[in-house]
PDB file of C-alpha atoms in Angstrom:
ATOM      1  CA  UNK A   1     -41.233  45.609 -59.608  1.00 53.00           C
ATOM      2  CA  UNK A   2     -38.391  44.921 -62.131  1.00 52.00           C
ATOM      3  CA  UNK A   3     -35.857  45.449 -58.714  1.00 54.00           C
ATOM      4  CA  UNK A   4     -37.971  43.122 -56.638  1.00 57.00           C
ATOM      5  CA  UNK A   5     -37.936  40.390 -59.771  1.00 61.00           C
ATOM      6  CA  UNK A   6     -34.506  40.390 -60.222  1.00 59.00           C
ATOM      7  CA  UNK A   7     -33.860  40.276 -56.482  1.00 56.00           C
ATOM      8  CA  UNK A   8     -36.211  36.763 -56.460  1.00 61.00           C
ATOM      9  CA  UNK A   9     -34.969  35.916 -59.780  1.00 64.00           C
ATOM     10  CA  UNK A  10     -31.053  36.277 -58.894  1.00 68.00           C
ATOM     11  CA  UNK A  11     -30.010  37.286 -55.468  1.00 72.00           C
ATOM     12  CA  UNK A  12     -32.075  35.008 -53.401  1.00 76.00           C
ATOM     13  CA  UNK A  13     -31.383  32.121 -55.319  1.00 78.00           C
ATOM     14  CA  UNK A  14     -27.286  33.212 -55.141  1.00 82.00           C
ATOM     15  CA  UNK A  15     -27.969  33.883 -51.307  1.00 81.00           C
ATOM     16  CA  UNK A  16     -29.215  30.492 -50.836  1.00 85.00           C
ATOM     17  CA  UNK A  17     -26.594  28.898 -52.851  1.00 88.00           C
ATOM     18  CA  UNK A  18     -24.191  30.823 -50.531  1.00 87.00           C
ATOM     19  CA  UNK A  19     -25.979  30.005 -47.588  1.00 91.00           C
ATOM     20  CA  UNK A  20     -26.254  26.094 -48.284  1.00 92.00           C
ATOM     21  CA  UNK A  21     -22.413  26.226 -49.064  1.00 92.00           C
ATOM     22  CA  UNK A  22     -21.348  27.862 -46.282  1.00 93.00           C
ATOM     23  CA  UNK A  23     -23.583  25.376 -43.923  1.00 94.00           C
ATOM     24  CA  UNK A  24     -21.665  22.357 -45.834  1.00 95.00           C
ATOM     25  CA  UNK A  25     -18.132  24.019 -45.370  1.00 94.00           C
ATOM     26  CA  UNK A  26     -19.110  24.555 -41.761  1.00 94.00           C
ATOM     27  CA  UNK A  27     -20.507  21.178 -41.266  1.00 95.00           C
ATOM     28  CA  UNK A  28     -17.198  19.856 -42.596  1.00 95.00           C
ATOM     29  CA  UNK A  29     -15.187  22.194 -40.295  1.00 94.00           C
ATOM     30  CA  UNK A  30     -17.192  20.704 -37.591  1.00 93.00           C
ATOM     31  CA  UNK A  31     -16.310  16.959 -38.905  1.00 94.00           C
ATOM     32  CA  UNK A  32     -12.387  17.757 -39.019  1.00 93.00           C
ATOM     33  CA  UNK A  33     -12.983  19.065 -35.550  1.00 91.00           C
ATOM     34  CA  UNK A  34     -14.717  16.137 -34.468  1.00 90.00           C
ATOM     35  CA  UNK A  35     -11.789  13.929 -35.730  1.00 90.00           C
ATOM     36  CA  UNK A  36      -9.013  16.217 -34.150  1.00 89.00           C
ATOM     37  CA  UNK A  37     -10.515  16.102 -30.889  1.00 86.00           C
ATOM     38  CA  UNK A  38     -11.193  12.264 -31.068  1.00 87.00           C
ATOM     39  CA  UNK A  39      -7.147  11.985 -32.620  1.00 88.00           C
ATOM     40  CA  UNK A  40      -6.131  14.090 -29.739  1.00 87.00           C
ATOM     41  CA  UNK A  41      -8.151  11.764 -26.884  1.00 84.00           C
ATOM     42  CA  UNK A  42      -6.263   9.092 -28.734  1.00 84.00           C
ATOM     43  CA  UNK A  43      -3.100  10.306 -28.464  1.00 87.00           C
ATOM     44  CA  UNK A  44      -3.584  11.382 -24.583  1.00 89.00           C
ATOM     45  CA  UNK A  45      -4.767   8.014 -23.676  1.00 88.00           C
ATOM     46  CA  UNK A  46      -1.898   6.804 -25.508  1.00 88.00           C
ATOM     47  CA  UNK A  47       0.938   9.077 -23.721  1.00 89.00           C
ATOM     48  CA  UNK A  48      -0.657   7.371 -20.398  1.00 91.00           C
ATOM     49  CA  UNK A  49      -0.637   4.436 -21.190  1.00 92.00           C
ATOM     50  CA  UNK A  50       3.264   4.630 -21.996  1.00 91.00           C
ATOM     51  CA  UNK A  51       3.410   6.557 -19.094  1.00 93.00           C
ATOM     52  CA  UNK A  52       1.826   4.006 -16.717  1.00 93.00           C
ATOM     53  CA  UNK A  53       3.971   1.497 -18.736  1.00 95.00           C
ATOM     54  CA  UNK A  54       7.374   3.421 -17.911  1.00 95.00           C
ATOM     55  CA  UNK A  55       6.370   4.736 -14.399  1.00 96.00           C
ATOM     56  CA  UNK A  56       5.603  -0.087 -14.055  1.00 96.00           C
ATOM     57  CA  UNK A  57       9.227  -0.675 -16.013  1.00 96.00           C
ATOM     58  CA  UNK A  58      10.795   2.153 -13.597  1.00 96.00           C
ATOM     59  CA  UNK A  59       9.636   0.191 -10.603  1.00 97.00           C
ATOM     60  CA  UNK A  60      10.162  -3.264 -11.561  1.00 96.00           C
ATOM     61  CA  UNK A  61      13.614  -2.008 -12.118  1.00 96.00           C
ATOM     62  CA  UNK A  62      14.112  -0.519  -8.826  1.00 96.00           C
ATOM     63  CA  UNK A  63      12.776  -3.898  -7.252  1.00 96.00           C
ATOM     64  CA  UNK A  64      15.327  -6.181  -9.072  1.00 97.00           C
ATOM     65  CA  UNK A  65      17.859  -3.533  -8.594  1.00 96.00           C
ATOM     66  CA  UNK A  66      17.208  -4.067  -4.502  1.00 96.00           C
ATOM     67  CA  UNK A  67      16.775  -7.799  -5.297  1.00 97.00           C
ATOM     68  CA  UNK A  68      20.685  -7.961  -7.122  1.00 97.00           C
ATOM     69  CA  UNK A  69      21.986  -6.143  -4.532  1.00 97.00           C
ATOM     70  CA  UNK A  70      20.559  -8.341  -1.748  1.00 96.00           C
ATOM     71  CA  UNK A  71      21.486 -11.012  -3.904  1.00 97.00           C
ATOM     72  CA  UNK A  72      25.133  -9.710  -3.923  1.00 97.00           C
ATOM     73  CA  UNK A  73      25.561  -9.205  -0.078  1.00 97.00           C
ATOM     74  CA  UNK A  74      24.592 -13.006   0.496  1.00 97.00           C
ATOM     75  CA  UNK A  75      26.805 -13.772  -2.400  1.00 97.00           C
ATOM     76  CA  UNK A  76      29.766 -11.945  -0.243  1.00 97.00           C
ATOM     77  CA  UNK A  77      28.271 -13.503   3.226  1.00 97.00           C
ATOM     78  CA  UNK A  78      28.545 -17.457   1.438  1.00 97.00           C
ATOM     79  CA  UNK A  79      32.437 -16.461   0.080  1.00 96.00           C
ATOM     80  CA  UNK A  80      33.096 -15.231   3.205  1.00 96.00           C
ATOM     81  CA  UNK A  81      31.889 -18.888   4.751  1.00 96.00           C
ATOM     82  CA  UNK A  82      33.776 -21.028   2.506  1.00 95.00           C
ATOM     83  CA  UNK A  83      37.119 -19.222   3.303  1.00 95.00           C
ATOM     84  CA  UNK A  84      36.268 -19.520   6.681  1.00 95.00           C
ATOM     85  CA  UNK A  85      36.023 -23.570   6.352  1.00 95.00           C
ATOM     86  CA  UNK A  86      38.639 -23.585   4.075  1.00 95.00           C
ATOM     87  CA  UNK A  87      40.852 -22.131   6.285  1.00 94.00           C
ATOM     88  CA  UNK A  88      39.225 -24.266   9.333  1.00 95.00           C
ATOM     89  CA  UNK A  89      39.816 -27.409   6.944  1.00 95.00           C
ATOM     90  CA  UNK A  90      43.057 -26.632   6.216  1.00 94.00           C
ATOM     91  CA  UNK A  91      43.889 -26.064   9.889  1.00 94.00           C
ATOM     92  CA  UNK A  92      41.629 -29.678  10.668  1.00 93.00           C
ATOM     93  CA  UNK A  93      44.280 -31.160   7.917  1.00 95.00           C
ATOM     94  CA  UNK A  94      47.361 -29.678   9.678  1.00 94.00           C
ATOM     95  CA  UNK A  95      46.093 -31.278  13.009  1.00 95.00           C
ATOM     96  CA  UNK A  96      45.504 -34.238  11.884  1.00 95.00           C
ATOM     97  CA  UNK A  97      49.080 -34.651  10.463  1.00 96.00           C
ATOM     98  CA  UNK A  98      50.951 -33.844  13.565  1.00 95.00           C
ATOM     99  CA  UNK A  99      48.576 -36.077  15.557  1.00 95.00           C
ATOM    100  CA  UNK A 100      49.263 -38.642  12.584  1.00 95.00           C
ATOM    101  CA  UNK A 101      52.848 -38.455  12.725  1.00 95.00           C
ATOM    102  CA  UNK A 102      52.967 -38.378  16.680  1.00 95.00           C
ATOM    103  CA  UNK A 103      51.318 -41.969  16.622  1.00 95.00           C
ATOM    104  CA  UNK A 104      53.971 -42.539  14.208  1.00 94.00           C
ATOM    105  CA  UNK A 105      56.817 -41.575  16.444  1.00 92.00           C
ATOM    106  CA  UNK A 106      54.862 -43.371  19.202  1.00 93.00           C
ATOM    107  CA  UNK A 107      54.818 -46.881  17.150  1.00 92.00           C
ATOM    108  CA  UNK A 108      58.815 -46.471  16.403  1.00 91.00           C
ATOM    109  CA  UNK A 109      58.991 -46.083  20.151  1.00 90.00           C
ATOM    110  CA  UNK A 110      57.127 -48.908  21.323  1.00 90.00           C
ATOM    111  CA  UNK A 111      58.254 -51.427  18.413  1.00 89.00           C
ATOM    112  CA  UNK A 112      61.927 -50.332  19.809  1.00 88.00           C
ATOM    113  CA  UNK A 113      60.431 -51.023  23.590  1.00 87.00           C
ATOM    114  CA  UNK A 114      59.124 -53.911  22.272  1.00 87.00           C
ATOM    115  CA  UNK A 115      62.291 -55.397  20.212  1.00 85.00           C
ATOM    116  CA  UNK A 116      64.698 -54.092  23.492  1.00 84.00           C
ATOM    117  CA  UNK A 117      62.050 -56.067  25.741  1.00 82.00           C
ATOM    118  CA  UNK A 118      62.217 -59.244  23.244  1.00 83.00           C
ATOM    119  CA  UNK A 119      66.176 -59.095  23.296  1.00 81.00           C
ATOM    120  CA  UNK A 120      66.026 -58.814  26.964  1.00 76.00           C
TER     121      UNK A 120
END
């Protein structure tokens, strides 16, 4: 009887106290848990989103980088077009001047015919 009074008196009571602190510690085990996993979901919804985000940027850069270059060949097609008419200007110009100065030759002529005719 003494045994089984000190085991109520002092081990159950110890046991419980054991027992109720182990339950807390394990409760707050589960709590640090809890906020891991939810810290982890975080973070993996985070890496996707700047994954979606760089996978978007890596496309919109491909696009403009097709865009600039198409914008570059008409950019050689429209240089390539103005020499042409410059040089089909320039050629226009160089008609026009022997045409000019053949009218001029042509006026000498007949203002001589005409002068030869008068003195006549």
């Amino acid at each position: 009887t003494i045994g089984t009074s000190k085991l109520e008196n002092t081990d159950i009571p110890l046991a419980r106290k054991d027992t109720e602190s182990l339950k807390r510690e394990i409760q707050r085990q589960e709590h640090e848990l809890d906020l891991i996993g939810r810290k982890i979901g975080l973070s993996m919804k985070s890496t996707e989103r700047v994954s979606d985000i760089t996978k978007s940027n890596e496309n919109t850069l491909l696009s403009q980088s097709t865009e600039l270059n198409g914008i570059h060949r008409a950019i050689a097609e429209l240089q390539k077009a103005r020499e042409s008419l410059v040089s089909e200007e320039t050629r226009d110009e160089d008609r026009l001047k022997r045409i000019f100065e053949m009218l001029q030759r042509k006026e000498l002529s007949l203002k001589s015919l005409e002068e030869s005719n008068r003195l006549l």
